[in-house]
Every structure is written in structure tokens, then in C-alpha cells.
């Protein structure tokens, strides 16, 4: 043992002095030197002989052409991947599971500040050198994240605590943590369903990675663990580095693994990968991409032994290499059709096939898959709840029969007046013995994570279907083929239709995205897009998207503080835009002066985090904008900005990069800079109130329930708030803060009802929305001009700010300009 230790020490010293790694050979052998010399002597001959003739260069082979196309795995094309990035990909699995337990514990957000040991903020990087986004106002809820800023042990190099642990002390500028209503439970910081999924996915993919490495290298589990796991044992280190005298880096194993053993390891790894993709294919795709090429051909090798392996076919569908940015052309649903035919009970296959249908612009088929999976998932949940109620009733009858007559002792049983919360398992005991209610999302009868996934995907499919129909109509009007214009895989935009009949959507024209309302382009677009049948079809899809996104949001509870009454609606909208601009990714602008007193304008809120929450909120805003429900849009926007500002997924998730958020803000920026009637002074600036103005500020009475396609019960209330969380019942309900119109209009298709007062109200709301955007644009332009004058002739560093919005921005502008701007300008 002493000799082995000396060998390790001497080898490490030699490596550090010579600049070689510990795994490199210290002294090359003579044979290797001779091989190197032979290679050097053969280089000129090889170069001369390898010079191909000119004729062969002029006619490259088909294999060469195929190799020149960039091919990546199919799962890298999945949408919303950027929403699932975060430290959960690198955190130790034990720490991730500990965070999951804390997330489910109601005492995490209910205990006093002094009960949570906290660490001072360190100047060094925290987990993975990742920090949460800046926020204009500190919050008392940050005391939880404050104690998790640095979880690295003190003996680890490069990470030390700057000071001794001190408890978190709220400052005078911090915002009080909103408290739940009496009798309501505090919602967990992160959605338990998605948190369980990512923890399970981490474990499954880590185990699959180890099995794949063992199958490729022939190492046993013990040998692989001795190499990967840091250990203080000199023998384990020498064994891993082949210094044990056996000249074997595999832990002493010098017998090749049998082919059947290798196949079984790979088949087991594929089973774990399939289970991960079934739990959440977006999160699994993100995790698999972290592993490099370890999973590239593992499913393909399993299929060579068993072509009918369902798990291998499902995993190979995600890992198959296809040309980059050509998923729709390179993907069919044949594999998923066969998997569904043999396994109709697997709802995950329907979810994946629905996503593929969306990529292929087959939205009706996608909606059918999502609806079927959603209906079956709810039916299974109802059956489980009925079975659990039956078992509970039998247990209660059995206990009642065994109870002795005449006994006054209850021995911890439910009181005669009924069952209490503790007996039903709906509360736990806090740190000081106080009872704490359990939130419905952590109870066993909570919906499976696939239910909110399907609601979100179906809502996104409805919105994208409406956008696709509008784009197709515009391209037919312009006489442009989408296939011929996007041969290189790039997305085609309506603002670059130079060969079109009318030139597409204009940028920077003060008359609007389509020019003057009485111009030939605007009239042609209006004749096509404002057709009664086409318009009603688009509005129907937008209403369905609103319904599904609101039902998705009903799965996540929100705590709201007292609403300040010191600002009018215009001020709240202005602060909402500044907050939204602050949290936009890739936007590096200083905090605007309008956020100095944000706490006196908008109420503090806390919402359970989900990676797709931001995308869903701004999809609702896009739907309301396309429906021209501008009074409702103002109140929804002001609330959405506060909710998004209060979202915090750290230390598990990073702030998401929402495409819908970037598109909504870009639409506002384009309208503010390209539609002059929309940036004129509104009623609050003029010091007068428009007709019906008071109707959009106070909460209106609840509207009657809406009828839904799949016969699910819904409810709607005032447009000012998304109050309390709807408890999980046998039917999914819209939260009481539905953002559907509550101003007396029956359907969003009759946006203005043709009345002069409605048009005046809508125009004033549009100006309230766009005036702060134009003011912010002017402020940024003046600051840029001042910096340019101050810099003089100095070269300014390049700022690579890649826009996140896609081609939907121009499609939304074309629809809004053709259908709604003409009516608004008639009363301007």
C-alpha cells in the first residue's frame, strides 16, 4: 500500500511538472516512436497519391452530398426546450430529491425567517455559476432561496462561505409574502408534478447512461463506480488509474463481456430512457442532450436484436438523426401509429403523435390526439378516486364495527361530528406543533402531470392553427409559395415578401403595418381576412386556445397581497410593460425610472412555478389581442406582469425563454412605432374619462358558465384577478380570474359590436397600452444618441442581440391591421 501511494504521488508530481494529465503515458515506448517516424516518412507519398483527379471533384458522390447536410437528433427540434434549462441538470441527485421533499413540505414557506438557517450571499458563483435574474424589488419569499444560494461543502475547493451563517432579515424595501386565505393551504414553490418528473428523469437517465457506458466499455458496475466516484482510498485510486500492478484500467476485469450481456444492458438502458420520455419528453430531451453521444445509437442496436421492442422504437424515434430544421419533412407518424395500435393504453404515444402533427401543420389531428389522451387521463383519475373512496368507506365501517359499545374514548379517531383534516391526511404538524394544511397539488388524488401538459399543448395547437390559417390566406393573396421560399430551412416572414403581389407587412410605416387603411394593400387584406366565415373560424380557434390555457393555469395557485389603490389603470399598464421589459431575455437595459414605486402600484403575488407558465400567460395575451378584447387585455396584462415577475424556479429551473412573451412585446413595439393613431394621448392624459371607462376598472360580477366542447365545467369571474386556486375535483375548472370578456358581449367575434361607444373605448384602451411603449422607445433612442456623442470616434463593441420572436409577429400584425385597425381608425 505504501508503494502504491508513493507511485501515485510521484506520478502526480511528474504530471504537474511536465504539463501532462494523470492518464497520459509518462514515457512513450520505442514501438510508438518508430510508428511516429514511419508516419512522418509516409506523409509526402500519401499526400501525392491522395490527390484526386479533377474529374472526380466535379462529380461528388451522393454520399458526400448527404454528409454535407447537418443532421442532428429529432429530439433537439422539440419546442419549449429552453424553458426546462436549470441547475436540476447538474445538481447531485440526492440534493435534488432533498429539494423535492422541501418543496412538498408546507412548512417551507410557512415558517418564520429565524427558523431557516441562511448563508450570506457569496461573491463567488453559486451552483453551476448560475444566478437568478435581477428583480426590481426584493421579496420576503426570497428567504427560502437565500438559504440555498451556496450548498457546496466548505472543504470543496473554490467555494467557501464569506461569513458565518446569519438569518435572513427583511428590509424596509422588501415586499411582504402574501398569505393564503383562511382555511386555504400555501401553494408549493414549484409544481409538485413537474418537480417529481425532473427528479425521476434525472435518476432514470443517469442510470441509463451508466448502463450504456458499461455496455460499450465492458466494465462492471463496481469498476465503473471506482473510476467515476471520488474516493479517499489509495487502493481505489490506484485501481482506477491502472497502478495496481495488473496493467488493467477496468478494475482487474480482463474478460470480455458476452454479446448477450451487452444486449441486456442496452435493453435495460432503453427501458429507462423510454420511461423518462414518457414522463416528460421535453425535459428528457434537455437531459439527454447533456450526455453527448452516449445515447446516439443505443436504441438502434437494440432494434437489431428485437425489431418489435416498443421501448426501443420509441427511444429511436427521438434519437434518429434527421436534417437540421427539417423535422416536418423528415418525420412521419408511422412509428407512433404502430406503437399506438399495439399499446392503445399508453397515452404518452398520443401526446407525442399530437406534437408531431403540430410540426406537420396537421392541427386537427393533433387536437384529436390531445383530446383523446386528456379524456382518458381524466377517466383514469376518476376511477382511482372512486376506488379510493370505496376503500376508505370500508375501512371506516370496519373500525366502527370493532369499536366497543359505551366507550367514550376516541383513540385518535375522527370525532362524531365528522372527519377532521388530520384524519383525512390533508394537514401536517409544523415545526412548533401548529397544524399546516397540505395543498391539493401534493395530495395523492391530484391530477397526473400529463393532464396540464395536454391542456397546454392543445391550447398551443389551437393558437398555432389560427396563425397557420391566417398565414396561408396571406400567402395565397400575395401569390407566394411557402415551400419554394424556405428551401434552406429558414422561416419565412411576411415582412420579406419582396416578390409578393402587395409586398407583405411593412415595418416602420406610420400609417400601420399594411399602410393606409384606404390603400389597395389594406383593402385587399381586409377583403380576405375580414370575411365573416374566415373571421368566425379564427375567433373560434382563439376562444378554444383561451379556454385551454386558462384551464392549464388553474392547476397552479396564486397568492395575492392587498391591492394598492394609489394608481389608475394607465399607470398600472405602464408599470406592467416596464416589468415585462425588465425580465425579457437578452435585454440588457437599466431599470426604468417608472419602477421606483412599483409596490404602491401593483400588488405582490406568489405563484407556483411551472416551466411553461410564462408561455401560457403570454399566449393568453396574444389571443386577447387578436380578438381585440382590449379592455380585458389591459387588466390581464397588468396582472400577468406581476405574476411573471414573482415567478421563481431557482434553484431547480432557470428563467424560461418564452417565445410568446417575445412575440407579444414585439407586436406592441411594432404598433407603437408604426401606427400613429395608437400613440396619441389617451383619456387619462387628457384629464377626462372616456365613455364606459369605469366599467373596466372595478371587478364586474361573475358571468354565467360557458359551454365547452368536451363538456367540462368552466367558470369565469372578474377580469381584474385570477384569484384563488380551484381545488382539484373530478372536472377541471377555469380559475375564478378568467380573462374572458365580462363587459356584456357574448362572443369575442363581435369585438366592437359596431357601436360608436365600443369603438371609442377600444381605441382609448389601445392608446393606454401603446403610449408607454412609445415613451420607452423614445427614452432608449435618446440615451443611445447621448452615448454615441459621448463615445465620439471610439469603436463601440458589437452587441449580438439575436431576436427571440418568430414569424408569428408579422402574421399577428397582418391580422390586427386588416380586421381591427380599420374600425379603430374610423373613430380616431
PDB file of N, CA, C and O in Angstrom, residues 105-163:
ATOM      1  N   UNK A 105     -43.172  20.127   1.472  1.00  0.00           N
ATOM      2  CA  UNK A 105     -43.439  20.415   2.873  1.00  0.00           C
ATOM      3  C   UNK A 105     -44.091  21.789   3.003  1.00  0.00           C
ATOM      4  O   UNK A 105     -43.512  22.793   2.588  1.00  0.00           O
ATOM      5  N   UNK A 106     -45.297  21.878   3.560  1.00  0.00           N
ATOM      6  CA  UNK A 106     -45.930  23.201   3.700  1.00  0.00           C
ATOM      7  C   UNK A 106     -45.209  24.126   4.656  1.00  0.00           C
ATOM      8  O   UNK A 106     -45.426  25.340   4.622  1.00  0.00           O
ATOM      9  N   UNK A 107     -44.341  23.575   5.507  1.00  0.00           N
ATOM     10  CA  UNK A 107     -43.606  24.431   6.445  1.00  0.00           C
ATOM     11  C   UNK A 107     -42.497  25.214   5.768  1.00  0.00           C
ATOM     12  O   UNK A 107     -41.922  26.114   6.375  1.00  0.00           O
ATOM     13  N   UNK A 108     -42.176  24.895   4.516  1.00  0.00           N
ATOM     14  CA  UNK A 108     -41.090  25.589   3.828  1.00  0.00           C
ATOM     15  C   UNK A 108     -41.376  27.068   3.675  1.00  0.00           C
ATOM     16  O   UNK A 108     -40.505  27.912   3.872  1.00  0.00           O
ATOM     17  N   UNK A 109     -42.599  27.422   3.336  1.00  0.00           N
ATOM     18  CA  UNK A 109     -42.982  28.822   3.175  1.00  0.00           C
ATOM     19  C   UNK A 109     -43.821  29.342   4.321  1.00  0.00           C
ATOM     20  O   UNK A 109     -44.239  30.495   4.291  1.00  0.00           O
ATOM     21  N   UNK A 110     -44.085  28.505   5.332  1.00  0.00           N
ATOM     22  CA  UNK A 110     -44.937  28.932   6.440  1.00  0.00           C
ATOM     23  C   UNK A 110     -44.163  29.233   7.698  1.00  0.00           C
ATOM     24  O   UNK A 110     -44.703  29.839   8.615  1.00  0.00           O
ATOM     25  N   UNK A 111     -42.912  28.811   7.776  1.00  0.00           N
ATOM     26  CA  UNK A 111     -42.139  29.022   8.990  1.00  0.00           C
ATOM     27  C   UNK A 111     -41.604  30.435   9.051  1.00  0.00           C
ATOM     28  O   UNK A 111     -41.537  31.146   8.057  1.00  0.00           O
ATOM     29  N   UNK A 112     -41.203  30.824  10.238  1.00  0.00           N
ATOM     30  CA  UNK A 112     -40.656  32.169  10.428  1.00  0.00           C
ATOM     31  C   UNK A 112     -39.266  32.250   9.835  1.00  0.00           C
ATOM     32  O   UNK A 112     -38.600  31.254   9.587  1.00  0.00           O
ATOM     33  N   UNK A 113     -38.793  33.478   9.636  1.00  0.00           N
ATOM     34  CA  UNK A 113     -37.489  33.666   8.995  1.00  0.00           C
ATOM     35  C   UNK A 113     -36.358  33.098   9.838  1.00  0.00           C
ATOM     36  O   UNK A 113     -35.384  32.576   9.316  1.00  0.00           O
ATOM     37  N   UNK A 114     -36.477  33.193  11.161  1.00  0.00           N
ATOM     38  CA  UNK A 114     -35.390  32.759  12.024  1.00  0.00           C
ATOM     39  C   UNK A 114     -35.299  31.254  12.112  1.00  0.00           C
ATOM     40  O   UNK A 114     -34.320  30.732  12.634  1.00  0.00           O
ATOM     41  N   UNK A 115     -36.283  30.532  11.628  1.00  0.00           N
ATOM     42  CA  UNK A 115     -36.258  29.081  11.695  1.00  0.00           C
ATOM     43  C   UNK A 115     -35.501  28.475  10.534  1.00  0.00           C
ATOM     44  O   UNK A 115     -35.249  27.290  10.535  1.00  0.00           O
ATOM     45  N   UNK A 116     -35.146  29.278   9.537  1.00  0.00           N
ATOM     46  CA  UNK A 116     -34.428  28.769   8.379  1.00  0.00           C
ATOM     47  C   UNK A 116     -32.997  29.260   8.418  1.00  0.00           C
ATOM     48  O   UNK A 116     -32.742  30.454   8.297  1.00  0.00           O
ATOM     49  N   UNK A 117     -32.003  28.388   8.630  1.00  0.00           N
ATOM     50  CA  UNK A 117     -30.622  28.849   8.608  1.00  0.00           C
ATOM     51  C   UNK A 117     -30.249  29.334   7.223  1.00  0.00           C
ATOM     52  O   UNK A 117     -30.524  28.689   6.222  1.00  0.00           O
ATOM     53  N   UNK A 118     -29.653  30.497   7.163  1.00  0.00           N
ATOM     54  CA  UNK A 118     -29.324  31.101   5.875  1.00  0.00           C
ATOM     55  C   UNK A 118     -27.834  31.353   5.803  1.00  0.00           C
ATOM     56  O   UNK A 118     -27.141  31.482   6.799  1.00  0.00           O
ATOM     57  N   UNK A 119     -27.337  31.429   4.600  1.00  0.00           N
ATOM     58  CA  UNK A 119     -25.940  31.721   4.335  1.00  0.00           C
ATOM     59  C   UNK A 119     -25.843  33.077   3.667  1.00  0.00           C
ATOM     60  O   UNK A 119     -26.693  33.436   2.860  1.00  0.00           O
ATOM     61  N   UNK A 120     -24.807  33.807   3.997  1.00  0.00           N
ATOM     62  CA  UNK A 120     -24.645  35.117   3.382  1.00  0.00           C
ATOM     63  C   UNK A 120     -24.355  34.955   1.905  1.00  0.00           C
ATOM     64  O   UNK A 120     -23.735  33.983   1.475  1.00  0.00           O
ATOM     65  N   UNK A 121     -24.795  35.919   1.142  1.00  0.00           N
ATOM     66  CA  UNK A 121     -24.527  35.892  -0.290  1.00  0.00           C
ATOM     67  C   UNK A 121     -23.018  35.898  -0.509  1.00  0.00           C
ATOM     68  O   UNK A 121     -22.287  36.725   0.029  1.00  0.00           O
ATOM     69  N   UNK A 122     -22.544  34.998  -1.323  1.00  0.00           N
ATOM     70  CA  UNK A 122     -21.127  34.917  -1.621  1.00  0.00           C
ATOM     71  C   UNK A 122     -20.836  35.633  -2.915  1.00  0.00           C
ATOM     72  O   UNK A 122     -21.630  35.636  -3.843  1.00  0.00           O
ATOM     73  N   UNK A 123     -19.653  36.238  -2.979  1.00  0.00           N
ATOM     74  CA  UNK A 123     -19.249  36.904  -4.205  1.00  0.00           C
ATOM     75  C   UNK A 123     -18.903  35.914  -5.289  1.00  0.00           C
ATOM     76  O   UNK A 123     -18.818  36.256  -6.456  1.00  0.00           O
ATOM     77  N   UNK A 124     -18.641  34.665  -4.900  1.00  0.00           N
ATOM     78  CA  UNK A 124     -18.319  33.652  -5.884  1.00  0.00           C
ATOM     79  C   UNK A 124     -19.596  33.083  -6.475  1.00  0.00           C
ATOM     80  O   UNK A 124     -20.691  33.315  -6.004  1.00  0.00           O
ATOM     81  N   UNK A 125     -19.429  32.312  -7.530  1.00  0.00           N
ATOM     82  CA  UNK A 125     -20.584  31.751  -8.226  1.00  0.00           C
ATOM     83  C   UNK A 125     -21.227  30.692  -7.365  1.00  0.00           C
ATOM     84  O   UNK A 125     -20.590  30.001  -6.595  1.00  0.00           O
ATOM     85  N   UNK A 126     -22.515  30.585  -7.511  1.00  0.00           N
ATOM     86  CA  UNK A 126     -23.256  29.549  -6.811  1.00  0.00           C
ATOM     87  C   UNK A 126     -23.313  28.313  -7.679  1.00  0.00           C
ATOM     88  O   UNK A 126     -22.421  28.053  -8.468  1.00  0.00           O
ATOM     89  N   UNK A 127     -24.377  27.553  -7.549  1.00  0.00           N
ATOM     90  CA  UNK A 127     -24.456  26.266  -8.231  1.00  0.00           C
ATOM     91  C   UNK A 127     -24.298  26.463  -9.719  1.00  0.00           C
ATOM     92  O   UNK A 127     -25.077  27.121 -10.364  1.00  0.00           O
ATOM     93  N   UNK A 128     -23.285  25.836 -10.280  1.00  0.00           N
ATOM     94  CA  UNK A 128     -23.117  25.876 -11.718  1.00  0.00           C
ATOM     95  C   UNK A 128     -22.905  27.270 -12.261  1.00  0.00           C
ATOM     96  O   UNK A 128     -23.150  27.530 -13.430  1.00  0.00           O
ATOM     97  N   UNK A 129     -22.410  28.194 -11.408  1.00  0.00           N
ATOM     98  CA  UNK A 129     -22.197  29.577 -11.841  1.00  0.00           C
ATOM     99  C   UNK A 129     -23.464  30.184 -12.423  1.00  0.00           C
ATOM    100  O   UNK A 129     -23.436  30.954 -13.368  1.00  0.00           O
ATOM    101  N   UNK A 130     -24.603  29.833 -11.855  1.00  0.00           N
ATOM    102  CA  UNK A 130     -25.888  30.310 -12.356  1.00  0.00           C
ATOM    103  C   UNK A 130     -26.556  31.117 -11.262  1.00  0.00           C
ATOM    104  O   UNK A 130     -26.646  30.677 -10.119  1.00  0.00           O
ATOM    105  N   UNK A 131     -27.029  32.274 -11.600  1.00  0.00           N
ATOM    106  CA  UNK A 131     -27.749  33.107 -10.658  1.00  0.00           C
ATOM    107  C   UNK A 131     -29.089  33.472 -11.253  1.00  0.00           C
ATOM    108  O   UNK A 131     -29.256  33.521 -12.460  1.00  0.00           O
ATOM    109  N   UNK A 132     -30.033  33.734 -10.385  1.00  0.00           N
ATOM    110  CA  UNK A 132     -31.358  34.082 -10.869  1.00  0.00           C
ATOM    111  C   UNK A 132     -31.355  35.494 -11.420  1.00  0.00           C
ATOM    112  O   UNK A 132     -30.466  36.292 -11.150  1.00  0.00           O
ATOM    113  N   UNK A 133     -32.372  35.789 -12.199  1.00  0.00           N
ATOM    114  CA  UNK A 133     -32.451  37.079 -12.869  1.00  0.00           C
ATOM    115  C   UNK A 133     -32.646  38.193 -11.853  1.00  0.00           C
ATOM    116  O   UNK A 133     -33.167  37.998 -10.760  1.00  0.00           O
ATOM    117  N   UNK A 134     -32.223  39.420 -12.191  1.00  0.00           N
ATOM    118  CA  UNK A 134     -32.441  40.544 -11.277  1.00  0.00           C
ATOM    119  C   UNK A 134     -33.903  40.898 -11.183  1.00  0.00           C
ATOM    120  O   UNK A 134     -34.675  40.673 -12.103  1.00  0.00           O
ATOM    121  N   UNK A 135     -34.286  41.440 -10.065  1.00  0.00           N
ATOM    122  CA  UNK A 135     -35.668  41.836  -9.861  1.00  0.00           C
ATOM    123  C   UNK A 135     -35.693  43.234  -9.268  1.00  0.00           C
ATOM    124  O   UNK A 135     -34.812  43.600  -8.480  1.00  0.00           O
ATOM    125  N   UNK A 136     -36.643  44.047  -9.639  1.00  0.00           N
ATOM    126  CA  UNK A 136     -36.662  45.421  -9.135  1.00  0.00           C
ATOM    127  C   UNK A 136     -37.024  45.533  -7.678  1.00  0.00           C
ATOM    128  O   UNK A 136     -36.850  46.579  -7.089  1.00  0.00           O
ATOM    129  N   UNK A 137     -37.537  44.478  -7.071  1.00  0.00           N
ATOM    130  CA  UNK A 137     -37.946  44.577  -5.686  1.00  0.00           C
ATOM    131  C   UNK A 137     -37.637  43.279  -4.967  1.00  0.00           C
ATOM    132  O   UNK A 137     -38.004  42.196  -5.414  1.00  0.00           O
ATOM    133  N   UNK A 138     -36.918  43.325  -3.818  1.00  0.00           N
ATOM    134  CA  UNK A 138     -36.685  42.110  -3.038  1.00  0.00           C
ATOM    135  C   UNK A 138     -37.972  41.654  -2.389  1.00  0.00           C
ATOM    136  O   UNK A 138     -38.842  42.447  -2.053  1.00  0.00           O
ATOM    137  N   UNK A 139     -38.097  40.362  -2.218  1.00  0.00           N
ATOM    138  CA  UNK A 139     -39.322  39.791  -1.683  1.00  0.00           C
ATOM    139  C   UNK A 139     -39.000  38.920  -0.475  1.00  0.00           C
ATOM    140  O   UNK A 139     -37.952  38.283  -0.407  1.00  0.00           O
ATOM    141  N   UNK A 140     -39.929  38.888   0.479  1.00  0.00           N
ATOM    142  CA  UNK A 140     -39.731  38.055   1.651  1.00  0.00           C
ATOM    143  C   UNK A 140     -39.686  36.581   1.300  1.00  0.00           C
ATOM    144  O   UNK A 140     -39.112  35.787   2.033  1.00  0.00           O
ATOM    145  N   UNK A 141     -40.302  36.186   0.179  1.00  0.00           N
ATOM    146  CA  UNK A 141     -40.242  34.782  -0.201  1.00  0.00           C
ATOM    147  C   UNK A 141     -38.823  34.368  -0.580  1.00  0.00           C
ATOM    148  O   UNK A 141     -38.513  33.190  -0.630  1.00  0.00           O
ATOM    149  N   UNK A 142     -37.931  35.356  -0.860  1.00  0.00           N
ATOM    150  CA  UNK A 142     -36.574  35.037  -1.221  1.00  0.00           C
ATOM    151  C   UNK A 142     -35.780  34.481  -0.050  1.00  0.00           C
ATOM    152  O   UNK A 142     -34.646  34.059  -0.232  1.00  0.00           O
ATOM    153  N   UNK A 143     -36.367  34.482   1.154  1.00  0.00           N
ATOM    154  CA  UNK A 143     -35.648  33.905   2.279  1.00  0.00           C
ATOM    155  C   UNK A 143     -35.399  32.415   2.071  1.00  0.00           C
ATOM    156  O   UNK A 143     -34.431  31.861   2.581  1.00  0.00           O
ATOM    157  N   UNK A 144     -36.269  31.752   1.291  1.00  0.00           N
ATOM    158  CA  UNK A 144     -36.072  30.335   1.029  1.00  0.00           C
ATOM    159  C   UNK A 144     -34.897  30.147   0.087  1.00  0.00           C
ATOM    160  O   UNK A 144     -33.996  29.345   0.335  1.00  0.00           O
ATOM    161  N   UNK A 145     -34.877  30.912  -0.995  1.00  0.00           N
ATOM    162  CA  UNK A 145     -33.790  30.807  -1.953  1.00  0.00           C
ATOM    163  C   UNK A 145     -32.505  31.376  -1.373  1.00  0.00           C
ATOM    164  O   UNK A 145     -31.421  30.972  -1.757  1.00  0.00           O
ATOM    165  N   UNK A 146     -32.639  32.320  -0.447  1.00  0.00           N
ATOM    166  CA  UNK A 146     -31.469  32.925   0.173  1.00  0.00           C
ATOM    167  C   UNK A 146     -30.648  31.886   0.916  1.00  0.00           C
ATOM    168  O   UNK A 146     -29.422  31.929   0.913  1.00  0.00           O
ATOM    169  N   UNK A 147     -31.315  30.933   1.526  1.00  0.00           N
ATOM    170  CA  UNK A 147     -30.608  29.902   2.273  1.00  0.00           C
ATOM    171  C   UNK A 147     -30.065  28.814   1.387  1.00  0.00           C
ATOM    172  O   UNK A 147     -29.340  27.953   1.860  1.00  0.00           O
ATOM    173  N   UNK A 148     -30.391  28.838   0.096  1.00  0.00           N
ATOM    174  CA  UNK A 148     -29.919  27.800  -0.821  1.00  0.00           C
ATOM    175  C   UNK A 148     -28.934  28.351  -1.837  1.00  0.00           C
ATOM    176  O   UNK A 148     -28.663  27.716  -2.842  1.00  0.00           O
ATOM    177  N   UNK A 149     -28.382  29.545  -1.595  1.00  0.00           N
ATOM    178  CA  UNK A 149     -27.520  30.161  -2.585  1.00  0.00           C
ATOM    179  C   UNK A 149     -26.230  29.373  -2.765  1.00  0.00           C
ATOM    180  O   UNK A 149     -25.688  29.315  -3.851  1.00  0.00           O
ATOM    181  N   UNK A 150     -25.694  28.799  -1.716  1.00  0.00           N
ATOM    182  CA  UNK A 150     -24.436  28.073  -1.819  1.00  0.00           C
ATOM    183  C   UNK A 150     -24.563  26.827  -0.967  1.00  0.00           C
ATOM    184  O   UNK A 150     -24.597  26.900   0.247  1.00  0.00           O
ATOM    185  N   UNK A 151     -24.650  25.672  -1.618  1.00  0.00           N
ATOM    186  CA  UNK A 151     -24.804  24.426  -0.884  1.00  0.00           C
ATOM    187  C   UNK A 151     -23.561  23.565  -0.982  1.00  0.00           C
ATOM    188  O   UNK A 151     -23.605  22.392  -0.666  1.00  0.00           O
ATOM    189  N   UNK A 152     -22.440  24.133  -1.421  1.00  0.00           N
ATOM    190  CA  UNK A 152     -21.220  23.365  -1.562  1.00  0.00           C
ATOM    191  C   UNK A 152     -20.553  23.209  -0.208  1.00  0.00           C
ATOM    192  O   UNK A 152     -20.478  24.170   0.560  1.00  0.00           O
ATOM    193  N   UNK A 153     -20.063  22.017   0.136  1.00  0.00           N
ATOM    194  CA  UNK A 153     -19.388  21.835   1.423  1.00  0.00           C
ATOM    195  C   UNK A 153     -18.185  22.752   1.554  1.00  0.00           C
ATOM    196  O   UNK A 153     -17.540  23.106   0.557  1.00  0.00           O
ATOM    197  N   UNK A 154     -17.839  23.158   2.771  1.00  0.00           N
ATOM    198  CA  UNK A 154     -16.715  24.088   2.955  1.00  0.00           C
ATOM    199  C   UNK A 154     -15.387  23.524   2.494  1.00  0.00           C
ATOM    200  O   UNK A 154     -14.508  24.274   2.088  1.00  0.00           O
ATOM    201  N   UNK A 155     -15.229  22.194   2.538  1.00  0.00           N
ATOM    202  CA  UNK A 155     -13.937  21.635   2.146  1.00  0.00           C
ATOM    203  C   UNK A 155     -13.752  21.564   0.640  1.00  0.00           C
ATOM    204  O   UNK A 155     -12.668  21.229   0.171  1.00  0.00           O
ATOM    205  N   UNK A 156     -14.779  21.872  -0.136  1.00  0.00           N
ATOM    206  CA  UNK A 156     -14.642  21.825  -1.582  1.00  0.00           C
ATOM    207  C   UNK A 156     -13.814  23.010  -2.062  1.00  0.00           C
ATOM    208  O   UNK A 156     -13.978  24.127  -1.579  1.00  0.00           O
ATOM    209  N   UNK A 157     -12.908  22.790  -3.017  1.00  0.00           N
ATOM    210  CA  UNK A 157     -12.062  23.895  -3.490  1.00  0.00           C
ATOM    211  C   UNK A 157     -12.859  24.893  -4.299  1.00  0.00           C
ATOM    212  O   UNK A 157     -13.748  24.537  -5.056  1.00  0.00           O
ATOM    213  N   UNK A 158     -12.518  26.147  -4.167  1.00  0.00           N
ATOM    214  CA  UNK A 158     -13.097  27.192  -4.988  1.00  0.00           C
ATOM    215  C   UNK A 158     -14.433  27.716  -4.517  1.00  0.00           C
ATOM    216  O   UNK A 158     -14.968  28.631  -5.100  1.00  0.00           O
ATOM    217  N   UNK A 159     -15.004  27.157  -3.478  1.00  0.00           N
ATOM    218  CA  UNK A 159     -16.297  27.618  -2.975  1.00  0.00           C
ATOM    219  C   UNK A 159     -16.246  27.636  -1.453  1.00  0.00           C
ATOM    220  O   UNK A 159     -16.261  26.598  -0.810  1.00  0.00           O
ATOM    221  N   UNK A 160     -16.167  28.798  -0.882  1.00  0.00           N
ATOM    222  CA  UNK A 160     -16.138  28.941   0.566  1.00  0.00           C
ATOM    223  C   UNK A 160     -17.126  30.003   0.970  1.00  0.00           C
ATOM    224  O   UNK A 160     -17.444  30.906   0.206  1.00  0.00           O
ATOM    225  N   UNK A 161     -17.582  29.878   2.185  1.00  0.00           N
ATOM    226  CA  UNK A 161     -18.530  30.853   2.691  1.00  0.00           C
ATOM    227  C   UNK A 161     -17.778  32.115   3.094  1.00  0.00           C
ATOM    228  O   UNK A 161     -16.715  32.069   3.694  1.00  0.00           O
ATOM    229  N   UNK A 162     -18.347  33.248   2.760  1.00  0.00           N
ATOM    230  CA  UNK A 162     -17.677  34.504   3.071  1.00  0.00           C
ATOM    231  C   UNK A 162     -17.802  34.869   4.547  1.00  0.00           C
ATOM    232  O   UNK A 162     -16.879  35.406   5.140  1.00  0.00           O
ATOM    233  N   UNK A 163     -18.948  34.578   5.135  1.00  0.00           N
ATOM    234  CA  UNK A 163     -19.161  34.895   6.544  1.00  0.00           C
ATOM    235  C   UNK A 163     -19.886  33.742   7.194  1.00  0.00           C
ATOM    236  O   UNK A 163     -20.290  32.779   6.540  1.00  0.00           O
TER     237      UNK A 163
END
